[in-house]
PDB file of C-alpha atoms in Angstrom:
ATOM      1  CA  MET L 286     233.035  -1.380 254.840  1.00 36.00           C
ATOM      2  CA  THR L 287     230.388  -3.029 256.982  1.00 41.00           C
ATOM      3  CA  THR L 288     228.527  -6.152 255.894  1.00 41.00           C
ATOM      4  CA  ALA L 289     225.310  -4.137 255.606  1.00 36.00           C
ATOM      5  CA  THR L 290     227.014  -1.524 253.436  1.00 33.00           C
ATOM      6  CA  ALA L 291     228.525  -4.196 251.208  1.00 36.00           C
ATOM      7  CA  THR L 292     225.145  -5.866 250.806  1.00 38.00           C
ATOM      8  CA  ALA L 293     223.505  -2.555 249.875  1.00 36.00           C
ATOM      9  CA  LEU L 294     226.287  -1.747 247.403  1.00 35.00           C
ATOM     10  CA  ASN L 295     225.985  -5.165 245.738  1.00 42.00           C
ATOM     11  CA  ALA L 296     222.275  -4.453 245.238  1.00 45.00           C
ATOM     12  CA  ILE L 297     222.941  -1.032 243.703  1.00 47.00           C
ATOM     13  CA  LEU L 298     225.802  -1.901 241.344  1.00 51.00           C
ATOM     14  CA  PRO L 299     223.711  -3.969 238.889  1.00 60.00           C
ATOM     15  CA  THR L 300     221.250  -1.076 238.658  1.00 67.00           C
ATOM     16  CA  ARG L 301     224.081   1.335 237.899  1.00 67.00           C
ATOM     17  CA  ARG L 302     225.408  -0.933 235.145  1.00 71.00           C
ATOM     18  CA  LEU L 303     221.968  -1.014 233.531  1.00 74.00           C
ATOM     19  CA  ALA L 304     221.591   2.748 233.941  1.00 69.00           C
ATOM     20  CA  ASP L 305     224.857   3.315 232.079  1.00 73.00           C
ATOM     21  CA  GLN L 306     223.745   1.225 229.089  1.00 80.00           C
ATOM     22  CA  TYR L 307     220.456   2.013 227.455  1.00 91.00           C
ATOM     23  CA  SER L 308     218.854   2.667 224.091  1.00 95.00           C
ATOM     24  CA  LEU L 309     215.704   4.515 223.076  1.00 95.00           C
ATOM     25  CA  GLU L 310     213.037   4.140 220.423  1.00 94.00           C
ATOM     26  CA  MET L 311     211.437   6.827 218.273  1.00 95.00           C
ATOM     27  CA  THR L 312     209.258   7.174 215.205  1.00 93.00           C
ATOM     28  CA  ALA L 313     209.863   9.430 212.228  1.00 94.00           C
ATOM     29  CA  LYS L 314     207.286  11.815 213.720  1.00 92.00           C
ATOM     30  CA  ASP L 315     209.350  12.279 216.892  1.00 93.00           C
ATOM     31  CA  THR L 316     212.136  14.444 215.447  1.00 94.00           C
ATOM     32  CA  ALA L 317     210.991  17.586 217.284  1.00 94.00           C
ATOM     33  CA  SER L 318     210.743  15.625 220.537  1.00 95.00           C
ATOM     34  CA  LEU L 319     214.207  14.181 220.001  1.00 96.00           C
ATOM     35  CA  ALA L 320     215.695  17.647 219.531  1.00 96.00           C
ATOM     36  CA  GLU L 321     214.023  18.732 222.777  1.00 96.00           C
ATOM     37  CA  ALA L 322     215.199  15.651 224.669  1.00 96.00           C
ATOM     38  CA  ALA L 323     218.741  15.598 223.230  1.00 97.00           C
ATOM     39  CA  PRO L 324     220.453  17.439 226.132  1.00 95.00           C
ATOM     40  CA  LEU L 325     219.153  14.735 228.493  1.00 94.00           C
ATOM     41  CA  ILE L 326     220.455  11.800 226.449  1.00 94.00           C
ATOM     42  CA  ALA L 327     223.991  10.471 226.782  1.00 91.00           C
ATOM     43  CA  PRO L 328     226.148  11.016 223.655  1.00 94.00           C
ATOM     44  CA  GLY L 329     226.509   7.864 221.586  1.00 95.00           C
ATOM     45  CA  THR L 330     223.200   6.406 222.766  1.00 95.00           C
ATOM     46  CA  ARG L 331     221.598   4.031 220.262  1.00 96.00           C
ATOM     47  CA  ILE L 332     218.239   5.332 219.056  1.00 97.00           C
ATOM     48  CA  SER L 333     216.004   3.040 217.042  1.00 97.00           C
ATOM     49  CA  VAL L 334     213.862   4.526 214.281  1.00 97.00           C
ATOM     50  CA  THR L 335     210.765   2.407 213.798  1.00 93.00           C
ATOM     51  CA  PHE L 336     209.348   1.212 210.470  1.00 87.00           C
ATOM     52  CA  LEU L 337     205.679   2.169 210.727  1.00 82.00           C
ATOM     53  CA  PRO L 338     203.062   1.466 208.051  1.00 81.00           C
ATOM     54  CA  GLY L 339     202.019   4.465 206.022  1.00 81.00           C
ATOM     55  CA  GLU L 340     205.290   6.353 206.535  1.00 85.00           C
ATOM     56  CA  GLU L 341     207.396   7.395 203.597  1.00 89.00           C
ATOM     57  CA  PRO L 342     210.981   6.043 203.577  1.00 92.00           C
ATOM     58  CA  ASP L 343     212.268   9.614 203.279  1.00 95.00           C
ATOM     59  CA  ALA L 344     210.771  10.436 206.683  1.00 96.00           C
ATOM     60  CA  ARG L 345     212.570   7.542 208.347  1.00 96.00           C
ATOM     61  CA  ILE L 346     215.821   8.446 206.589  1.00 97.00           C
ATOM     62  CA  ALA L 347     215.514  12.076 207.705  1.00 97.00           C
ATOM     63  CA  ALA L 348     214.884  10.943 211.286  1.00 97.00           C
ATOM     64  CA  ALA L 349     217.971   8.707 211.210  1.00 98.00           C
ATOM     65  CA  ALA L 350     220.025  11.614 209.852  1.00 98.00           C
ATOM     66  CA  MET L 351     218.861  13.832 212.724  1.00 98.00           C
ATOM     67  CA  VAL L 352     219.799  11.140 215.235  1.00 98.00           C
ATOM     68  CA  ARG L 353     223.327  11.150 213.789  1.00 98.00           C
ATOM     69  CA  ARG L 354     223.576  14.965 213.723  1.00 98.00           C
ATOM     70  CA  LEU L 355     222.620  15.145 217.393  1.00 98.00           C
ATOM     71  CA  GLY L 356     225.490  12.847 218.334  1.00 97.00           C
ATOM     72  CA  PHE L 357     223.610   9.567 218.754  1.00 98.00           C
ATOM     73  CA  VAL L 358     223.735   6.253 216.897  1.00 98.00           C
ATOM     74  CA  PRO L 359     220.806   5.701 214.521  1.00 98.00           C
ATOM     75  CA  VAL L 360     219.435   2.160 214.343  1.00 98.00           C
ATOM     76  CA  PRO L 361     216.740   2.154 211.637  1.00 98.00           C
ATOM     77  CA  HIS L 362     214.217  -0.674 211.618  1.00 97.00           C
ATOM     78  CA  ILE L 363     213.745  -2.838 208.549  1.00 97.00           C
ATOM     79  CA  SER L 364     210.353  -4.530 208.245  1.00 96.00           C
ATOM     80  CA  ALA L 365     210.974  -7.552 206.016  1.00 97.00           C
ATOM     81  CA  ARG L 366     207.405  -8.201 204.853  1.00 95.00           C
ATOM     82  CA  ARG L 367     206.790  -4.549 204.008  1.00 95.00           C
ATOM     83  CA  LEU L 368     209.598  -4.500 201.423  1.00 95.00           C
ATOM     84  CA  GLY L 369     208.345  -4.836 197.869  1.00 95.00           C
ATOM     85  CA  SER L 370     211.657  -5.930 196.357  1.00 97.00           C
ATOM     86  CA  SER L 371     215.372  -6.378 196.914  1.00 98.00           C
ATOM     87  CA  ALA L 372     215.887  -3.137 194.987  1.00 98.00           C
ATOM     88  CA  GLU L 373     213.727  -1.308 197.524  1.00 97.00           C
ATOM     89  CA  LEU L 374     215.878  -2.600 200.373  1.00 97.00           C
ATOM     90  CA  GLU L 375     219.066  -1.621 198.557  1.00 98.00           C
ATOM     91  CA  ALA L 376     217.799   1.890 197.877  1.00 97.00           C
ATOM     92  CA  TYR L 377     216.811   2.253 201.533  1.00 97.00           C
ATOM     93  CA  LEU L 378     220.231   1.091 202.749  1.00 98.00           C
ATOM     94  CA  GLU L 379     222.036   3.358 200.275  1.00 98.00           C
ATOM     95  CA  ALA L 380     220.108   6.403 201.465  1.00 98.00           C
ATOM     96  CA  LEU L 381     220.566   5.570 205.137  1.00 98.00           C
ATOM     97  CA  ILE L 382     224.306   5.209 204.689  1.00 98.00           C
ATOM     98  CA  ALA L 383     224.656   8.349 202.557  1.00 98.00           C
ATOM     99  CA  GLN L 384     222.541  10.606 204.761  1.00 98.00           C
ATOM    100  CA  ALA L 385     222.933   9.136 208.252  1.00 98.00           C
ATOM    101  CA  GLN L 386     226.158   7.069 208.092  1.00 98.00           C
ATOM    102  CA  VAL L 387     224.181   4.078 209.296  1.00 98.00           C
ATOM    103  CA  ASN L 388     226.084   0.885 210.116  1.00 97.00           C
ATOM    104  CA  GLU L 389     223.494  -0.696 212.430  1.00 98.00           C
ATOM    105  CA  VAL L 390     219.927  -1.805 211.724  1.00 98.00           C
ATOM    106  CA  PHE L 391     217.168  -3.702 213.486  1.00 98.00           C
ATOM    107  CA  VAL L 392     215.428  -6.327 211.348  1.00 98.00           C
ATOM    108  CA  VAL L 393     211.978  -7.671 212.131  1.00 96.00           C
ATOM    109  CA  ALA L 394     209.484  -9.724 210.105  1.00 93.00           C
ATOM    110  CA  GLY L 395     206.745  -7.073 210.272  1.00 89.00           C
ATOM    111  CA  ASP L 396     202.981  -7.206 210.562  1.00 83.00           C
ATOM    112  CA  PRO L 397     201.576  -8.054 207.102  1.00 86.00           C
ATOM    113  CA  PRO L 398     200.373 -11.677 207.029  1.00 88.00           C
ATOM    114  CA  THR L 399     201.539 -11.938 203.415  1.00 93.00           C
ATOM    115  CA  PRO L 400     204.894 -10.443 202.362  1.00 95.00           C
ATOM    116  CA  LEU L 401     204.708  -7.588 199.869  1.00 95.00           C
ATOM    117  CA  GLY L 402     207.903  -8.825 198.220  1.00 96.00           C
ATOM    118  CA  PRO L 403     210.580 -11.528 198.448  1.00 97.00           C
ATOM    119  CA  PHE L 404     211.287 -11.383 202.203  1.00 97.00           C
ATOM    120  CA  GLU L 405     209.235 -13.736 204.353  1.00 96.00           C
ATOM    121  CA  ASP L 406     210.915 -12.784 207.616  1.00 96.00           C
ATOM    122  CA  ALA L 407     213.979 -11.181 209.221  1.00 97.00           C
ATOM    123  CA  LEU L 408     216.101 -14.227 208.474  1.00 97.00           C
ATOM    124  CA  ALA L 409     215.374 -13.860 204.748  1.00 98.00           C
ATOM    125  CA  VAL L 410     216.704 -10.292 204.826  1.00 98.00           C
ATOM    126  CA  ILE L 411     219.842 -11.423 206.651  1.00 98.00           C
ATOM    127  CA  ARG L 412     220.376 -14.385 204.297  1.00 97.00           C
ATOM    128  CA  SER L 413     220.091 -12.132 201.262  1.00 97.00           C
ATOM    129  CA  GLY L 414     223.588 -10.859 202.036  1.00 97.00           C
ATOM    130  CA  LEU L 415     222.536  -7.276 201.306  1.00 98.00           C
ATOM    131  CA  LEU L 416     223.204  -6.057 204.835  1.00 98.00           C
ATOM    132  CA  ALA L 417     226.787  -7.287 204.721  1.00 97.00           C
ATOM    133  CA  ARG L 418     227.218  -5.979 201.166  1.00 97.00           C
ATOM    134  CA  TYR L 419     226.294  -2.480 202.324  1.00 97.00           C
ATOM    135  CA  GLY L 420     228.642  -2.571 205.293  1.00 96.00           C
ATOM    136  CA  ILE L 421     226.130  -3.137 208.070  1.00 98.00           C
ATOM    137  CA  GLY L 422     228.230  -4.388 210.966  1.00 97.00           C
ATOM    138  CA  HIS L 423     225.604  -4.769 213.688  1.00 98.00           C
ATOM    139  CA  VAL L 424     222.071  -6.157 213.432  1.00 98.00           C
ATOM    140  CA  GLY L 425     219.327  -6.119 216.029  1.00 98.00           C
ATOM    141  CA  ILE L 426     216.923  -9.051 216.153  1.00 98.00           C
ATOM    142  CA  SER L 427     213.722  -9.475 218.140  1.00 95.00           C
ATOM    143  CA  GLY L 428     213.129 -11.371 221.372  1.00 95.00           C
ATOM    144  CA  TYR L 429     209.899 -12.264 223.176  1.00 91.00           C
ATOM    145  CA  PRO L 430     210.334 -13.122 226.878  1.00 91.00           C
ATOM    146  CA  GLU L 431     206.568 -13.673 227.296  1.00 85.00           C
ATOM    147  CA  GLY L 432     206.140 -15.384 223.947  1.00 82.00           C
ATOM    148  CA  HIS L 433     204.446 -14.172 220.780  1.00 80.00           C
ATOM    149  CA  PRO L 434     200.651 -14.295 220.348  1.00 74.00           C
ATOM    150  CA  GLU L 435     200.947 -15.891 216.885  1.00 79.00           C
ATOM    151  CA  ILE L 436     204.270 -17.791 216.983  1.00 83.00           C
ATOM    152  CA  GLY L 437     204.979 -20.854 219.092  1.00 82.00           C
ATOM    153  CA  HIS L 438     207.921 -21.215 221.464  1.00 87.00           C
ATOM    154  CA  ASP L 439     209.770 -23.802 219.376  1.00 91.00           C
ATOM    155  CA  LYS L 440     209.542 -21.672 216.239  1.00 93.00           C
ATOM    156  CA  LEU L 441     210.755 -18.576 218.104  1.00 92.00           C
ATOM    157  CA  ARG L 442     213.666 -20.545 219.543  1.00 93.00           C
ATOM    158  CA  LYS L 443     214.695 -21.929 216.145  1.00 95.00           C
ATOM    159  CA  ALA L 444     214.405 -18.519 214.487  1.00 95.00           C
ATOM    160  CA  MET L 445     216.723 -16.933 217.034  1.00 96.00           C
ATOM    161  CA  LEU L 446     219.322 -19.673 216.715  1.00 97.00           C
ATOM    162  CA  ASP L 447     219.121 -19.560 212.899  1.00 97.00           C
ATOM    163  CA  LYS L 448     219.602 -15.789 212.858  1.00 98.00           C
ATOM    164  CA  GLN L 449     222.537 -16.015 215.235  1.00 97.00           C
ATOM    165  CA  ALA L 450     224.185 -18.678 213.057  1.00 98.00           C
ATOM    166  CA  GLU L 451     223.670 -16.703 209.844  1.00 97.00           C
ATOM    167  CA  LEU L 452     224.961 -13.451 211.323  1.00 98.00           C
ATOM    168  CA  HIS L 453     227.989 -15.239 212.726  1.00 97.00           C
ATOM    169  CA  ALA L 454     228.690 -16.787 209.326  1.00 97.00           C
ATOM    170  CA  GLN L 455     228.660 -13.288 207.793  1.00 97.00           C
ATOM    171  CA  SER L 456     230.843 -11.849 210.601  1.00 97.00           C
ATOM    172  CA  ILE L 457     228.075  -9.445 211.642  1.00 98.00           C
ATOM    173  CA  ASP L 458     227.687  -8.578 215.319  1.00 97.00           C
ATOM    174  CA  TYR L 459     224.192  -8.637 216.775  1.00 98.00           C
ATOM    175  CA  ALA L 460     222.019  -7.893 219.778  1.00 97.00           C
ATOM    176  CA  ILE L 461     218.531  -8.995 220.772  1.00 98.00           C
ATOM    177  CA  MET L 462     215.912  -6.357 221.535  1.00 96.00           C
ATOM    178  CA  THR L 463     212.867  -7.563 223.410  1.00 94.00           C
ATOM    179  CA  GLN L 464     209.253  -6.552 223.603  1.00 86.00           C
ATOM    180  CA  PHE L 465     208.449  -4.638 226.769  1.00 82.00           C
ATOM    181  CA  GLY L 466     206.872  -6.258 229.806  1.00 79.00           C
ATOM    182  CA  PHE L 467     205.721  -5.484 233.326  1.00 77.00           C
ATOM    183  CA  ASP L 468     207.128  -8.437 235.249  1.00 83.00           C
ATOM    184  CA  PRO L 469     210.905  -9.101 235.517  1.00 88.00           C
ATOM    185  CA  GLN L 470     210.500 -12.783 236.412  1.00 90.00           C
ATOM    186  CA  PRO L 471     209.544 -14.029 232.913  1.00 91.00           C
ATOM    187  CA  VAL L 472     212.408 -11.938 231.525  1.00 94.00           C
ATOM    188  CA  LEU L 473     214.954 -13.489 233.882  1.00 96.00           C
ATOM    189  CA  HIS L 474     213.638 -16.987 233.135  1.00 96.00           C
ATOM    190  CA  TRP L 475     213.757 -16.375 229.383  1.00 96.00           C
ATOM    191  CA  LEU L 476     217.291 -14.955 229.574  1.00 97.00           C
ATOM    192  CA  ALA L 477     218.516 -18.059 231.387  1.00 97.00           C
ATOM    193  CA  GLN L 478     216.737 -20.245 228.836  1.00 96.00           C
ATOM    194  CA  ILE L 479     218.210 -18.623 225.724  1.00 97.00           C
ATOM    195  CA  ARG L 480     221.704 -18.667 227.258  1.00 97.00           C
ATOM    196  CA  ALA L 481     221.289 -22.387 227.917  1.00 97.00           C
ATOM    197  CA  ASP L 482     220.275 -22.748 224.243  1.00 96.00           C
ATOM    198  CA  GLY L 483     223.579 -21.163 223.203  1.00 96.00           C
ATOM    199  CA  VAL L 484     222.435 -17.615 222.370  1.00 97.00           C
ATOM    200  CA  HIS L 485     225.343 -15.338 223.259  1.00 94.00           C
ATOM    201  CA  GLY L 486     224.511 -11.815 222.016  1.00 95.00           C
ATOM    202  CA  GLN L 487     223.702  -8.847 224.186  1.00 95.00           C
ATOM    203  CA  VAL L 488     220.033  -8.599 225.131  1.00 96.00           C
ATOM    204  CA  ARG L 489     218.390  -5.194 225.374  1.00 96.00           C
ATOM    205  CA  VAL L 490     215.368  -5.713 227.594  1.00 95.00           C
ATOM    206  CA  GLY L 491     212.357  -3.636 226.592  1.00 93.00           C
ATOM    207  CA  VAL L 492     211.144  -1.204 229.243  1.00 89.00           C
ATOM    208  CA  PRO L 493     208.053   1.017 228.949  1.00 85.00           C
ATOM    209  CA  GLY L 494     208.897   4.621 229.706  1.00 82.00           C
ATOM    210  CA  PRO L 495     206.843   6.614 232.220  1.00 79.00           C
ATOM    211  CA  THR L 496     203.384   7.232 230.833  1.00 68.00           C
ATOM    212  CA  SER L 497     199.715   6.899 231.695  1.00 64.00           C
ATOM    213  CA  ILE L 498     198.597   3.494 232.865  1.00 64.00           C
ATOM    214  CA  LYS L 499     195.868   3.434 230.224  1.00 64.00           C
ATOM    215  CA  THR L 500     198.528   3.907 227.554  1.00 62.00           C
ATOM    216  CA  LEU L 501     200.608   1.083 229.003  1.00 61.00           C
ATOM    217  CA  LEU L 502     197.642  -1.264 228.986  1.00 64.00           C
ATOM    218  CA  ARG L 503     196.675  -0.272 225.441  1.00 62.00           C
ATOM    219  CA  PHE L 504     200.146  -1.072 224.119  1.00 59.00           C
ATOM    220  CA  ALA L 505     200.350  -4.236 226.214  1.00 58.00           C
ATOM    221  CA  THR L 506     197.086  -5.533 224.759  1.00 56.00           C
ATOM    222  CA  ARG L 507     198.200  -4.672 221.231  1.00 55.00           C
ATOM    223  CA  CYS L 508     201.532  -6.430 221.694  1.00 55.00           C
ATOM    224  CA  GLY L 509     200.229  -9.491 223.508  1.00 55.00           C
ATOM    225  CA  VAL L 510     202.088  -8.683 226.723  1.00 57.00           C
ATOM    226  CA  GLY L 511     200.644 -10.150 229.912  1.00 55.00           C
ATOM    227  CA  ALA L 512     198.834  -7.455 231.895  1.00 51.00           C
ATOM    228  CA  SER L 513     197.036  -9.296 234.687  1.00 46.00           C
ATOM    229  CA  ALA L 514     196.253  -7.588 237.986  1.00 47.00           C
ATOM    230  CA  SER L 515     199.081  -9.488 239.706  1.00 50.00           C
ATOM    231  CA  VAL L 516     201.623  -8.380 237.092  1.00 52.00           C
ATOM    232  CA  LEU L 517     200.431  -4.783 237.307  1.00 56.00           C
ATOM    233  CA  LYS L 518     200.893  -4.952 241.063  1.00 55.00           C
ATOM    234  CA  LYS L 519     204.486  -6.135 240.640  1.00 54.00           C
ATOM    235  CA  TYR L 520     205.046  -3.174 238.341  1.00 53.00           C
ATOM    236  CA  GLY L 521     203.801  -0.887 241.118  1.00 56.00           C
ATOM    237  CA  ILE L 522     200.369  -0.204 239.640  1.00 54.00           C
ATOM    238  CA  SER L 523     197.197  -0.500 241.656  1.00 50.00           C
ATOM    239  CA  VAL L 524     194.135  -1.376 239.625  1.00 45.00           C
ATOM    240  CA  THR L 525     192.372   1.466 241.435  1.00 43.00           C
ATOM    241  CA  ARG L 526     194.961   3.907 239.977  1.00 46.00           C
ATOM    242  CA  LEU L 527     194.243   3.299 236.325  1.00 40.00           C
ATOM    243  CA  LEU L 528     193.837   7.014 235.657  1.00 39.00           C
ATOM    244  CA  GLY L 529     197.312   7.758 237.045  1.00 42.00           C
ATOM    245  CA  THR L 530     200.807   7.418 235.656  1.00 47.00           C
ATOM    246  CA  ALA L 531     203.578   4.921 236.283  1.00 55.00           C
ATOM    247  CA  GLY L 532     207.312   4.728 235.861  1.00 68.00           C
ATOM    248  CA  PRO L 533     209.494   1.642 235.439  1.00 81.00           C
ATOM    249  CA  ASP L 534     211.416   2.081 238.718  1.00 82.00           C
ATOM    250  CA  ARG L 535     210.295  -1.166 240.321  1.00 81.00           C
ATOM    251  CA  PHE L 536     210.717  -3.164 237.146  1.00 84.00           C
ATOM    252  CA  VAL L 537     214.263  -1.908 236.477  1.00 87.00           C
ATOM    253  CA  ASN L 538     215.404  -2.333 240.075  1.00 86.00           C
ATOM    254  CA  ALA L 539     213.948  -5.838 240.340  1.00 87.00           C
ATOM    255  CA  LEU L 540     215.475  -6.833 237.006  1.00 91.00           C
ATOM    256  CA  ALA L 541     218.874  -5.447 237.987  1.00 89.00           C
ATOM    257  CA  ASN L 542     218.870  -7.202 241.331  1.00 89.00           C
ATOM    258  CA  GLY L 543     217.830 -10.502 239.759  1.00 93.00           C
ATOM    259  CA  LEU L 544     220.505 -10.524 237.064  1.00 93.00           C
ATOM    260  CA  GLN L 545     223.373 -12.984 237.369  1.00 92.00           C
ATOM    261  CA  PRO L 546     225.997 -12.434 234.635  1.00 91.00           C
ATOM    262  CA  ASP L 547     227.027 -16.100 234.559  1.00 94.00           C
ATOM    263  CA  LEU L 548     223.399 -17.139 234.051  1.00 95.00           C
ATOM    264  CA  HIS L 549     221.831 -14.252 232.125  1.00 95.00           C
ATOM    265  CA  GLY L 550     224.760 -12.876 230.096  1.00 94.00           C
ATOM    266  CA  ASP L 551     225.182  -9.325 228.809  1.00 94.00           C
ATOM    267  CA  VAL L 552     221.997  -7.306 229.422  1.00 94.00           C
ATOM    268  CA  ALA L 553     221.097  -3.657 228.766  1.00 93.00           C
ATOM    269  CA  LEU L 554     217.845  -1.676 228.618  1.00 94.00           C
ATOM    270  CA  HIS L 555     215.783  -0.445 225.674  1.00 95.00           C
ATOM    271  CA  PHE L 556     213.112   2.174 226.426  1.00 94.00           C
ATOM    272  CA  TYR L 557     209.799   2.472 224.602  1.00 91.00           C
ATOM    273  CA  PRO L 558     208.663   6.087 225.179  1.00 90.00           C
ATOM    274  CA  PHE L 559     205.136   5.674 223.744  1.00 79.00           C
ATOM    275  CA  GLY L 560     205.123   9.261 222.504  1.00 61.00           C
ATOM    276  CA  GLY L 561     206.829  10.700 225.579  1.00 87.00           C
ATOM    277  CA  LEU L 562     210.452  10.864 224.465  1.00 92.00           C
ATOM    278  CA  THR L 563     211.382  13.856 226.630  1.00 93.00           C
ATOM    279  CA  ARG L 564     209.679  12.421 229.698  1.00 90.00           C
ATOM    280  CA  THR L 565     211.445   9.090 229.203  1.00 91.00           C
ATOM    281  CA  ALA L 566     214.838  10.738 228.656  1.00 92.00           C
ATOM    282  CA  GLN L 567     214.312  12.769 231.834  1.00 90.00           C
ATOM    283  CA  TRP L 568     213.431   9.639 233.797  1.00 88.00           C
ATOM    284  CA  VAL L 569     216.511   7.789 232.510  1.00 88.00           C
ATOM    285  CA  ALA L 570     218.801  10.742 233.296  1.00 87.00           C
ATOM    286  CA  GLU L 571     217.483  11.051 236.845  1.00 85.00           C
ATOM    287  CA  PHE L 572     217.571   7.314 237.404  1.00 83.00           C
ATOM    288  CA  ALA L 573     221.167   7.076 236.156  1.00 78.00           C
ATOM    289  CA  GLN L 574     222.230  10.015 238.330  1.00 79.00           C
ATOM    290  CA  THR L 575     220.659   8.418 241.415  1.00 75.00           C
ATOM    291  CA  ALA L 576     222.318   5.065 240.674  1.00 66.00           C
ATOM    292  CA  ARG L 577     225.721   6.671 240.174  1.00 62.00           C
ATOM    293  CA  GLY L 578     225.385   8.820 243.291  1.00 59.00           C
ATOM    294  CA  ALA L 579     224.476   5.797 245.393  1.00 53.00           C
ATOM    295  CA  THR L 580     227.782   4.092 244.540  1.00 48.00           C
ATOM    296  CA  ARG L 581     230.050   7.013 245.363  1.00 50.00           C
TER     297      ARG L 581
END
């Protein structure tokens, strides 16, 4: 093997590792799209089912059950502040386990400024002990590489460490799922920072699936993600192409090539399809095939 070949292979291998580990996100309304996309998705893939306002719990439970029937791993979201009572959470967990054999969930504080019930945030749900009581063995928690528009850095840092400590005390495994971004550099910096703080769990870095640039910007603005012209350029988007579409190729490749396991720890990808589940699954399948073929 020549030095040039070895250098090229070392650049490709991190991309292949990321391509072999990914998760997807869907809403309860995406069941038809999931059925269409299923042949493109690797068996056993984790698929998150979001907790959107205005949806009935039965719709989310049915979506999780379909995820399981199709051979994937359902990861329903739990929005702490949208729960009216502990009994509501218990009923939700019971139904998810009975109908979808759920043993993983993702817990987030949620949008309401005032909790509808006893749970102020994700940590309150974890500390309740209900997840462990119902046999949940893996919990996803949120991460914000570019910060949160309403929560300061120190508070975010403490919340992550507190959740890790509580989950460890209950012998529950966990992973961190991040908001999506356009620029890999803040992600790499944040990963190094949380590892230095003592956060050890796997991080699933949020990646926007291929979609229109207007859609990307709309979600970025809503989520508080930086979307300056320079960041868009790094993502491969020209400001003069705002009516076009974009895929995450540059972002994923740059992230993969910047990752250092000793510094950044265990990292995977989590795709936000933004209503284009089949298109995202197709992109991931083609990207993974290209990465695998390049290492043969």
